[in-house]
C-alpha cells in the first residue's frame, strides 16, 4: 500500500501566503490597518515569533509598512518605485498639516452634521469627479484635492473656518503635491476621498474623523522613508 507523504508546513510561509492573498485580492485594500501581532497570532493560532517573521517578509515585498507607535498598514508597492530618495516634505511639516486639519476640518465636519445641505454634498461629489478626471495630471489633481477639502469645510457654513482653509491654500497644495509625488499615490487618494464624501453625506461625523485619523497615520507610516531631513 502506498501512502501520500505529508509535507511539513512552514508556518511563516503559510501566514505570509494568506495575508498576501488578502492584500493582492483587495480584501485588505491599501491603507487598511492590520491587527496587532498578538491578535494576529491568536487569529492564526501560531506564535508571535511566526507573525513577526511573516510581517517582515511582507514588509520586504513592500506590501505593508510599519511605524512604531502608529501601526502596520497595507501599502502599495508601486509607491516605493520612486527614483529619488525623498519628497519635498519633512515629517514635522506633515504633522503640522495634520494638526491644522484637526483644528479646522474636524470642527467643520462636526458643524456639518446639522448645517450641511444636499447641495453641499453634491459639491463634494463634483470634487471627487474632478479628482478622478485629472488623476494623471498631478498639478490639477492637487488643486482638485484642495477644492475637496475646501468643500468639506464649506459644509459647516462657518465663514471663519472657510477663510482658514483659503488663507493656507498654497501651503496645503504643497503638502498634497509632495504626497502625490509617489508613483500611483492617486489611487489611495481617490478611494479615500470617495469614502469621505459618502461618510459626509451620511452625516457620520465619527466615521469621517476616524477616516481622517487613519489616513494620517497611514501616511506617517508609508512616507517615513521619503520625508526629507529638516534643514
Coordinates of N, CA and C in Angstrom, one line a residue:
X1 N 0.9 -1.2 0.0 CA 0.0 0.0 0.0 C 0.9 1.2 0.0
X2 N 0.6 2.2 -0.9 CA 1.4 3.4 -1.0 C 0.6 4.6 -0.3
X3 N 1.3 5.3 0.5 CA 0.8 6.5 1.2 C 1.3 7.8 0.5
X4 N 0.5 8.8 0.6 CA 1.0 10.1 0.1 C 1.7 10.8 1.3
X5 N 2.9 11.2 1.0 CA 3.7 11.8 2.0 C 3.1 13.2 2.4
X6 N 3.1 13.4 3.7 CA 2.6 14.7 4.2 C 3.8 15.7 4.3
X7 N 3.6 16.8 3.5 CA 4.7 17.8 3.5 C 4.7 18.6 4.8
X8 N 5.8 18.9 5.3 CA 6.0 19.7 6.5 C 5.6 21.1 6.2
X9 N 4.7 21.7 7.0 CA 4.2 23.0 6.7 C 5.1 24.1 7.4
X10 N 5.5 25.1 6.6 CA 6.3 26.2 7.2 C 5.3 27.2 7.6
X11 N 5.2 27.4 8.9 CA 4.1 28.3 9.4 C 4.3 29.7 8.9
X12 N 5.5 30.2 8.8 CA 5.7 31.6 8.4 C 5.2 31.8 7.0
X13 N 5.6 30.8 6.1 CA 5.1 30.8 4.7 C 3.6 30.8 4.6
X14 N 3.0 29.9 5.5 CA 1.5 29.8 5.4 C 0.8 31.1 5.8
X15 N 1.3 31.8 6.8 CA 0.7 33.0 7.3 C 1.0 34.1 6.2
X16 N 2.2 34.1 5.6 CA 2.5 35.1 4.6 C 1.6 34.9 3.4
X17 N 1.4 33.6 3.0 CA 0.5 33.4 1.8 C -0.9 33.9 2.0
X18 N -1.5 33.6 3.2 CA -2.8 34.0 3.5 C -2.9 35.6 3.5
X19 N -2.0 36.2 4.2 CA -2.1 37.7 4.2 C -1.8 38.3 2.8
X20 N -0.9 37.7 2.1 CA -0.5 38.2 0.8 C -1.8 38.1 -0.2
X21 N -2.5 37.0 -0.1 CA -3.6 36.8 -0.9 C -4.7 37.8 -0.6
X22 N -4.9 38.1 0.7 CA -5.9 39.1 1.1 C -5.6 40.5 0.6
X23 N -4.3 40.8 0.6 CA -3.8 42.1 0.2 C -4.0 42.2 -1.4
X24 N -3.4 41.3 -2.1 CA -3.4 41.3 -3.5 C -4.8 41.3 -4.1
X25 N -5.7 40.5 -3.4 CA -7.1 40.4 -3.9 C -7.9 41.6 -3.6
X26 N -7.4 42.5 -2.8 CA -8.2 43.7 -2.4 C -9.1 43.5 -1.2
X27 N -9.0 42.3 -0.6 CA -9.8 42.1 0.6 C -9.3 43.1 1.7
X28 N -8.0 43.2 1.7 CA -7.4 44.2 2.6 C -6.8 45.3 1.7
X29 N -7.6 46.4 1.4 CA -7.1 47.4 0.5 C -6.1 48.3 1.1
X30 N -5.4 49.1 0.3 CA -4.3 50.0 0.7 C -4.9 50.9 1.8
X31 N -4.0 51.0 2.9 CA -4.4 51.9 4.0 C -5.1 51.1 5.1
X32 N -5.4 49.8 4.9 CA -6.0 49.1 5.9 C -5.0 48.8 7.1
X33 N -5.5 49.0 8.3 CA -4.6 48.8 9.4 C -4.7 47.3 9.9
X34 N -3.6 46.6 9.9 CA -3.6 45.2 10.4 C -3.7 45.1 11.9
X35 N -4.2 44.0 12.4 CA -4.3 43.8 13.8 C -2.9 43.7 14.4
X36 N -2.8 43.9 15.7 CA -1.5 43.8 16.4 C -1.0 42.4 16.3
X37 N 0.3 42.2 16.5 CA 1.0 40.9 16.4 C 0.3 39.9 17.3
X38 N -0.1 40.3 18.5 CA -0.7 39.4 19.5 C -2.1 38.9 18.9
X39 N -2.8 39.8 18.4 CA -4.2 39.5 17.9 C -4.0 38.6 16.6
X40 N -3.1 38.9 15.8 CA -2.9 38.1 14.6 C -2.4 36.7 15.0
X41 N -1.6 36.6 16.0 CA -1.1 35.3 16.5 C -2.3 34.4 17.0
X42 N -3.2 35.1 17.7 CA -4.4 34.3 18.1 C -5.3 33.9 17.0
X43 N -5.4 34.8 16.0 CA -6.3 34.5 14.8 C -5.7 33.4 14.0
X44 N -4.4 33.3 13.8 CA -3.8 32.2 13.0 C -3.4 31.0 13.9
X45 N -3.6 31.2 15.2 CA -3.2 30.1 16.1 C -1.7 29.7 16.0
X46 N -0.9 30.7 15.9 CA 0.6 30.5 15.8 C 1.2 31.4 16.9
X47 N 2.5 31.3 17.0 CA 3.3 32.1 17.9 C 3.5 33.5 17.4
X48 N 3.8 34.4 18.3 CA 4.0 35.8 17.9 C 5.3 35.9 17.0
X49 N 6.3 35.0 17.3 CA 7.5 35.0 16.5 C 7.2 34.7 15.1
X50 N 6.3 33.7 14.8 CA 5.9 33.4 13.5 C 5.3 34.6 12.8
X51 N 4.4 35.3 13.5 CA 3.7 36.5 12.9 C 4.8 37.6 12.6
X52 N 5.7 37.8 13.5 CA 6.7 38.8 13.3 C 7.5 38.5 12.1
X53 N 7.9 37.3 11.9 CA 8.7 36.9 10.7 C 7.9 37.0 9.4
X54 N 6.6 36.7 9.5 CA 5.7 36.8 8.3 C 5.5 38.3 7.9
X55 N 5.4 39.1 8.9 CA 5.2 40.5 8.6 C 6.5 41.1 8.0
X56 N 7.6 40.7 8.5 CA 8.9 41.1 8.0 C 9.0 40.8 6.5
X57 N 8.6 39.6 6.2 CA 8.6 39.2 4.8 C 7.7 40.0 3.9
X58 N 6.5 40.3 4.4 CA 5.6 41.2 3.7 C 6.1 42.6 3.6
X59 N 6.8 43.1 4.6 CA 7.5 44.4 4.5 C 8.5 44.4 3.4
X60 N 9.3 43.4 3.3 CA 10.4 43.3 2.3 C 9.8 43.3 0.9
X61 N 8.5 42.9 0.8 CA 7.8 42.9 -0.5 C 7.1 44.2 -0.7
X62 N 7.2 45.1 0.2 CA 6.5 46.4 0.2 C 5.0 46.3 0.1
X63 N 4.5 45.2 0.7 CA 3.1 45.0 0.7 C 2.5 45.7 2.0
X64 N 3.3 45.9 3.0 CA 2.9 46.5 4.2 C 4.0 47.5 4.7
X65 N 3.6 48.5 5.5 CA 4.5 49.4 6.1 C 4.2 49.4 7.6
X66 N 5.2 49.6 8.4 CA 5.0 49.6 9.9 C 5.8 50.8 10.4
X67 N 5.1 51.5 11.3 CA 5.8 52.6 12.1 C 5.5 52.4 13.6
X68 N 6.6 52.3 14.3 CA 6.4 52.1 15.8 C 5.5 53.2 16.4
X69 N 4.6 52.8 17.2 CA 3.7 53.7 17.8 C 2.5 54.1 16.9
X70 N 2.5 53.7 15.7 CA 1.4 54.1 14.7 C 0.7 52.8 14.3
X71 N 1.4 51.8 13.9 CA 0.8 50.5 13.5 C 1.3 50.0 12.1
X72 N 0.7 48.9 11.7 CA 1.1 48.3 10.4 C -0.1 48.4 9.4
X73 N 0.2 48.9 8.2 CA -0.8 49.2 7.2 C -0.5 48.5 5.9
X74 N -1.5 48.2 5.2 CA -1.4 47.6 3.8 C -0.9 48.8 2.9
X75 N 0.1 48.5 2.2 CA 0.7 49.5 1.3 C 0.6 49.2 -0.2
X76 N 1.0 50.2 -1.0 CA 1.0 50.0 -2.4 C 2.5 49.9 -2.8
X77 N 2.9 48.7 -3.3 CA 4.3 48.5 -3.6 C 4.8 49.5 -4.7
X78 N 3.9 50.0 -5.5 CA 4.3 50.9 -6.6 C 4.8 52.3 -6.0
X79 N 4.4 52.6 -4.8 CA 4.8 53.8 -4.1 C 6.3 53.9 -4.0
X80 N 6.9 52.7 -3.8 CA 8.3 52.6 -3.5 C 9.2 52.4 -4.7
X81 N 8.6 52.7 -5.9 CA 9.4 52.7 -7.1 C 10.0 54.1 -7.4
X82 N 9.8 55.0 -6.4 CA 10.3 56.4 -6.6 C 11.8 56.4 -6.8
X83 N 12.3 57.0 -7.8 CA 13.7 57.1 -8.1 C 14.5 58.0 -7.1
X84 N 13.9 59.1 -6.7 CA 14.5 60.0 -5.8 C 14.5 59.4 -4.3
X85 N 15.3 59.9 -3.5 CA 15.4 59.4 -2.1 C 14.4 60.1 -1.1
X86 N 13.8 61.3 -1.5 CA 12.9 61.9 -0.6 C 11.9 62.8 -1.4
X87 N 10.9 63.2 -0.6 CA 9.9 64.1 -1.2 C 10.1 65.4 -0.5
X88 N 9.5 66.5 -1.1 CA 9.7 67.8 -0.6 C 8.8 68.1 0.6
X89 N 9.0 67.3 1.6 CA 8.2 67.5 2.8 C 8.9 66.8 4.0
X90 N 9.0 67.6 5.1 CA 9.6 67.0 6.3 C 8.4 66.3 7.2
X91 N 8.8 65.4 8.0 CA 7.8 64.8 8.9 C 7.2 65.9 9.8
X92 N 8.0 66.8 10.3 CA 7.5 67.9 11.1 C 6.4 68.7 10.4
X93 N 6.7 69.0 9.1 CA 5.7 69.8 8.4 C 4.4 69.0 8.1
X94 N 4.6 67.7 7.9 CA 3.4 66.9 7.7 C 2.6 66.8 9.0
X95 N 3.2 66.7 10.1 CA 2.5 66.7 11.4 C 1.8 68.0 11.7
X96 N 2.5 69.1 11.3 CA 1.8 70.4 11.4 C 0.5 70.5 10.5
X97 N 0.6 69.9 9.4 CA -0.5 69.8 8.5 C -1.7 69.0 9.2
X98 N -1.3 67.9 9.8 CA -2.3 67.1 10.5 C -3.0 67.9 11.6
X99 N -2.2 68.6 12.3 CA -2.7 69.5 13.5 C -3.6 70.5 12.9
X100 N -3.3 71.1 11.8 CA -4.2 72.1 11.2 C -5.5 71.5 10.8
X101 N -5.4 70.3 10.2 CA -6.6 69.6 9.8 C -7.5 69.3 11.0
X102 N -6.9 68.9 12.1 CA -7.6 68.6 13.3 C -8.3 69.9 13.8
X103 N -7.6 71.0 13.8 CA -8.1 72.2 14.3 C -9.3 72.8 13.4
X104 N -9.2 72.6 12.1 CA -10.1 73.3 11.2 C -11.1 72.3 10.7
X105 N -10.7 71.3 10.0 CA -11.6 70.4 9.3 C -12.4 69.5 10.3
X106 N -11.9 69.1 11.4 CA -12.6 68.3 12.3 C -13.8 69.1 12.9
X107 N -13.5 70.4 13.2 CA -14.6 71.2 13.7 C -15.6 71.5 12.6
X108 N -15.2 71.6 11.4 CA -16.1 71.9 10.3 C -17.0 70.6 10.1
X109 N -16.4 69.5 10.2 CA -17.2 68.2 10.0 C -18.2 68.1 11.1
X110 N -17.9 68.5 12.3 CA -18.8 68.4 13.4 C -20.0 69.3 13.2
X111 N -19.7 70.5 12.7 CA -20.8 71.5 12.5 C -21.6 71.1 11.3
X112 N -21.0 70.4 10.3 CA -21.8 70.0 9.1 C -22.9 69.0 9.4
X113 N -22.9 68.4 10.5 CA -23.9 67.4 10.8 C -25.3 68.0 10.8
X114 N -25.4 69.3 11.3 CA -26.6 70.0 11.3 C -26.7 71.1 10.3
X115 N -25.5 71.6 9.8 CA -25.5 72.7 8.9 C -25.5 72.4 7.4
X116 N -25.0 71.3 7.1 CA -24.8 71.0 5.6 C -26.1 70.7 4.9
X117 N -26.1 71.0 3.7 CA -27.3 70.8 2.8 C -27.0 69.8 1.8
X118 N -28.0 69.3 1.1 CA -27.8 68.3 0.0 C -26.9 69.0 -1.1
X119 N -27.1 70.3 -1.3 CA -26.2 70.9 -2.3 C -24.8 70.9 -1.9
X120 N -24.5 71.0 -0.6 CA -23.1 70.9 -0.1 C -22.5 69.5 -0.5
X121 N -23.3 68.4 -0.2 CA -22.9 67.1 -0.5 C -22.7 66.9 -2.0
X122 N -23.5 67.5 -2.8 CA -23.4 67.4 -4.3 C -22.1 68.0 -4.7
X123 N -21.7 69.1 -4.0 CA -20.5 69.8 -4.4 C -19.3 68.9 -4.0
X124 N -19.3 68.2 -3.0 CA -18.3 67.2 -2.6 C -18.2 66.1 -3.7
X125 N -19.3 65.6 -4.2 CA -19.3 64.6 -5.2 C -18.7 65.2 -6.5
X126 N -18.9 66.4 -6.8 CA -18.3 67.0 -8.0 C -16.8 67.1 -7.9
X127 N -16.4 67.4 -6.7 CA -14.9 67.5 -6.4 C -14.3 66.1 -6.6
X128 N -15.0 65.1 -6.2 CA -14.4 63.7 -6.4 C -14.4 63.4 -7.9
X129 N -15.4 63.8 -8.6 CA -15.4 63.6 -10.0 C -14.3 64.3 -10.7
X130 N -14.0 65.5 -10.2 CA -12.9 66.3 -10.8 C -11.6 65.7 -10.5
X131 N -11.4 65.1 -9.3 CA -10.2 64.4 -8.9 C -10.0 63.2 -9.9
X132 N -11.0 62.5 -10.1 CA -10.9 61.3 -11.0 C -10.6 61.7 -12.4
X133 N -11.1 62.8 -12.9 CA -10.9 63.3 -14.2 C -9.4 63.7 -14.5
X134 N -8.8 64.2 -13.4 CA -7.4 64.7 -13.6 C -6.4 63.9 -12.8
X135 N -6.7 62.6 -12.5 CA -5.9 61.8 -11.7 C -4.4 61.7 -12.2
X136 N -4.2 61.7 -13.5 CA -2.9 61.6 -14.0 C -2.3 62.9 -14.4
X137 N -2.9 64.0 -13.9 CA -2.3 65.3 -14.1 C -2.1 65.9 -12.7
X138 N -0.9 65.7 -12.2 CA -0.6 66.0 -10.8 C -0.9 67.4 -10.4
X139 N -0.6 68.5 -11.0 CA -0.9 69.8 -10.6 C -2.5 70.0 -10.5
X140 N -3.2 69.5 -11.5 CA -4.6 69.6 -11.5 C -5.2 68.7 -10.4
X141 N -4.6 67.6 -10.1 CA -5.1 66.7 -9.1 C -4.9 67.3 -7.7
X142 N -3.8 68.0 -7.5 CA -3.5 68.7 -6.3 C -4.6 69.8 -6.0
X143 N -4.9 70.5 -7.1 CA -5.9 71.6 -7.0 C -7.3 71.0 -6.6
X144 N -7.6 69.9 -7.3 CA -8.9 69.3 -7.0 C -9.0 68.7 -5.6
X145 N -7.8 68.2 -5.1 CA -7.7 67.8 -3.7 C -8.0 68.9 -2.8
X146 N -7.4 70.1 -3.0 CA -7.6 71.3 -2.2 C -9.1 71.7 -2.3
X147 N -9.7 71.7 -3.4 CA -11.1 72.0 -3.6 C -12.0 71.1 -2.8
X148 N -11.7 69.8 -2.7 CA -12.4 68.9 -2.0 C -12.5 69.3 -0.5
X149 N -11.3 69.6 0.0 CA -11.2 69.9 1.5 C -11.9 71.2 1.8
X150 N -11.8 72.1 0.8 CA -12.5 73.4 1.0 C -14.0 73.1 1.0
X151 N -14.4 72.2 0.2 CA -15.9 71.9 0.1 C -16.3 71.2 1.4
X152 N -15.4 70.4 2.0 CA -15.7 69.8 3.3 C -16.0 70.9 4.4
X153 N -15.1 71.9 4.4 CA -15.2 73.0 5.4 C -16.4 73.9 5.1
X154 N -16.8 74.0 3.8 CA -17.9 74.8 3.4 C -19.2 74.2 3.9
X155 N -19.2 72.9 4.2 CA -20.4 72.2 4.7 C -20.7 72.7 6.1
X156 N -19.8 73.3 6.8 CA -20.1 73.9 8.1 C -20.8 75.2 8.1
X157 N -20.7 75.9 6.9 CA -21.3 77.2 6.8 C -20.8 78.2 7.8
X158 N -19.4 78.0 8.1 CA -18.8 78.9 9.0 C -17.7 79.7 8.3
X159 N -17.9 81.0 8.2 CA -17.0 81.8 7.4 C -15.6 81.8 7.9
X160 N -15.4 81.7 9.3 CA -14.0 81.7 9.8 C -13.2 80.5 9.4
X161 N -13.9 79.3 9.5 CA -13.2 78.1 9.2 C -12.9 78.0 7.7
X162 N -13.9 78.6 6.9 CA -13.6 78.6 5.4 C -12.4 79.5 5.1
X163 N -12.4 80.6 5.7 CA -11.2 81.5 5.5 C -9.9 80.9 6.0
X164 N -10.0 80.1 7.0 CA -8.7 79.5 7.5 C -8.1 78.5 6.4
X165 N -9.0 77.8 5.7 CA -8.6 77.0 4.6 C -8.1 77.8 3.5
X166 N -8.8 78.8 3.1 CA -8.4 79.7 1.9 C -7.1 80.4 2.2
X167 N -6.9 80.9 3.4 CA -5.6 81.6 3.6 C -4.4 80.7 3.7
X168 N -4.6 79.4 3.7 CA -3.5 78.5 3.7 C -3.5 77.6 2.5
X169 N -4.1 78.1 1.4 CA -4.3 77.3 0.2 C -2.9 76.8 -0.3
X170 N -1.9 77.7 -0.5 CA -0.7 77.3 -1.1 C 0.1 76.3 -0.2
X171 N 0.0 76.5 1.1 CA 0.7 75.5 2.0 C 0.1 74.1 1.8
X172 N -1.3 74.1 1.8 CA -2.0 72.8 1.7 C -1.7 72.1 0.3
X173 N -1.7 72.9 -0.7 CA -1.4 72.3 -2.1 C 0.1 71.8 -2.1
X174 N 1.0 72.4 -1.4 CA 2.4 72.0 -1.4 C 2.4 70.6 -0.7
X175 N 1.7 70.4 0.4 CA 1.6 69.1 1.1 C 1.0 68.0 0.1
X176 N -0.1 68.4 -0.5 CA -0.7 67.4 -1.4 C 0.3 67.0 -2.6
X177 N 1.0 68.0 -3.1 CA 1.9 67.8 -4.2 C 3.0 66.9 -3.7
X178 N 3.6 67.1 -2.5 CA 4.6 66.2 -2.0 C 4.2 64.8 -1.9
X179 N 3.0 64.6 -1.3 CA 2.5 63.2 -1.2 C 2.2 62.6 -2.5
X180 N 1.7 63.3 -3.5 CA 1.3 62.8 -4.8 C 2.5 62.6 -5.7
X181 N 3.7 62.9 -5.1 CA 5.0 62.6 -5.9 C 5.3 61.2 -5.9
X182 N 4.7 60.4 -5.1 CA 4.9 58.9 -5.1 C 4.2 58.3 -6.3
X183 N 4.8 57.3 -6.9 CA 4.1 56.6 -8.0 C 2.7 56.0 -7.6
X184 N 1.7 56.3 -8.4 CA 0.4 55.7 -8.1 C -0.2 56.2 -6.8
X185 N 0.3 57.3 -6.3 CA -0.3 57.8 -5.0 C -1.8 58.2 -5.2
X186 N -2.1 58.6 -6.4 CA -3.5 59.0 -6.7 C -4.6 57.9 -6.4
X187 N -4.1 56.6 -6.5 CA -5.1 55.5 -6.2 C -5.7 55.6 -4.8
X188 N -4.8 55.7 -3.8 CA -5.3 55.8 -2.5 C -6.0 57.1 -2.2
X189 N -5.5 58.2 -2.9 CA -6.2 59.5 -2.7 C -7.6 59.4 -3.2
X190 N -7.8 58.7 -4.3 CA -9.2 58.6 -4.9 C -10.1 57.8 -4.0
X191 N -9.7 56.6 -3.6 CA -10.6 55.8 -2.8 C -10.9 56.4 -1.4
X192 N -9.9 57.1 -0.8 CA -10.1 57.7 0.5 C -11.1 58.9 0.4
X193 N -11.0 59.6 -0.7 CA -11.9 60.8 -0.9 C -13.3 60.4 -1.3
X194 N -13.4 59.3 -2.0 CA -14.8 58.7 -2.3 C -15.4 58.3 -1.0
X195 N -14.7 57.6 -0.1 CA -15.2 57.2 1.2 C -15.6 58.4 2.0
X196 N -14.7 59.4 2.0 CA -15.0 60.6 2.8 C -16.3 61.3 2.4
X197 N -16.5 61.4 1.1 CA -17.7 62.1 0.5 C -19.0 61.3 0.9
X198 N -18.9 60.0 0.9 CA -20.0 59.1 1.3 C -20.3 59.3 2.8
X199 N -19.3 59.3 3.6 CA -19.5 59.5 5.1 C -20.1 60.9 5.4
X200 N -19.6 61.9 4.6 CA -20.1 63.2 4.8 C -21.6 63.2 4.5
X201 N -22.0 62.6 3.4 CA -23.4 62.6 3.0 C -24.3 61.9 4.0
X202 N -23.7 60.9 4.7 CA -24.5 60.2 5.7 C -24.4 61.0 7.1
X203 N -23.7 62.1 7.1 CA -23.6 62.9 8.3 C -23.0 62.1 9.4
X204 N -22.0 61.2 9.1 CA -21.4 60.3 10.0 C -20.1 61.0 10.5
X205 N -20.3 61.9 11.5 CA -19.1 62.7 12.0 C -18.0 61.8 12.5
X206 N -18.4 60.8 13.3 CA -17.3 60.0 13.9 C -16.6 59.2 12.8
X207 N -17.4 58.7 11.8 CA -16.8 58.0 10.7 C -15.8 58.8 9.9
X208 N -16.1 60.1 9.6 CA -15.2 61.0 8.9 C -14.0 61.2 9.6
X209 N -14.1 61.5 10.9 CA -12.9 61.8 11.7 C -12.0 60.6 11.9
X210 N -12.7 59.4 12.0 CA -11.9 58.2 12.1 C -11.2 57.9 10.8
X211 N -11.8 58.2 9.7 CA -11.1 58.0 8.4 C -10.0 59.0 8.3
X212 N -10.2 60.3 8.7 CA -9.1 61.2 8.6 C -7.9 60.7 9.5
X213 N -8.2 60.2 10.7 CA -7.2 59.8 11.6 C -6.3 58.7 11.0
X214 N -7.0 57.7 10.4 CA -6.3 56.5 9.9 C -5.5 56.9 8.6
X215 N -6.1 57.9 7.8 CA -5.3 58.3 6.7 C -4.0 59.0 7.1
X216 N -4.1 59.8 8.2 CA -2.9 60.5 8.7 C -1.9 59.5 9.2
X217 N -2.3 58.5 9.9 CA -1.4 57.5 10.5 C -0.8 56.7 9.4
X218 N -1.6 56.3 8.4 CA -1.0 55.5 7.3 C 0.0 56.3 6.5
X219 N -0.2 57.6 6.3 CA 0.7 58.4 5.6 C 2.0 58.6 6.4
X220 N 1.9 58.7 7.7 CA 3.1 58.8 8.6 C 3.9 57.5 8.4
X221 N 3.3 56.4 8.3 CA 4.0 55.1 8.1 C 4.6 55.0 6.7
X222 N 3.8 55.2 5.7 CA 4.3 55.0 4.3 C 5.3 56.1 3.8
X223 N 5.2 57.3 4.4 CA 6.1 58.3 4.0 C 7.4 58.4 4.8
X224 N 7.5 57.6 5.8 CA 8.6 57.7 6.7 C 10.0 57.6 6.0
X225 N 10.1 56.8 5.0 CA 11.4 56.7 4.3 C 11.6 57.8 3.3
X226 N 10.6 58.6 3.0 CA 10.7 59.6 2.0 C 10.7 61.0 2.5
X227 N 10.4 61.2 3.8 CA 10.4 62.6 4.4 C 11.8 63.1 4.3
X228 N 12.0 64.3 3.8 CA 13.3 64.9 3.8 C 13.7 65.4 5.2
X229 N 15.0 65.5 5.4 CA 15.5 66.0 6.7 C 15.2 67.4 6.9
X230 N 15.0 67.8 8.2 CA 14.7 69.2 8.5 C 16.0 70.0 8.3
X231 N 15.8 71.1 7.7 CA 17.0 72.0 7.4 C 17.3 72.9 8.6

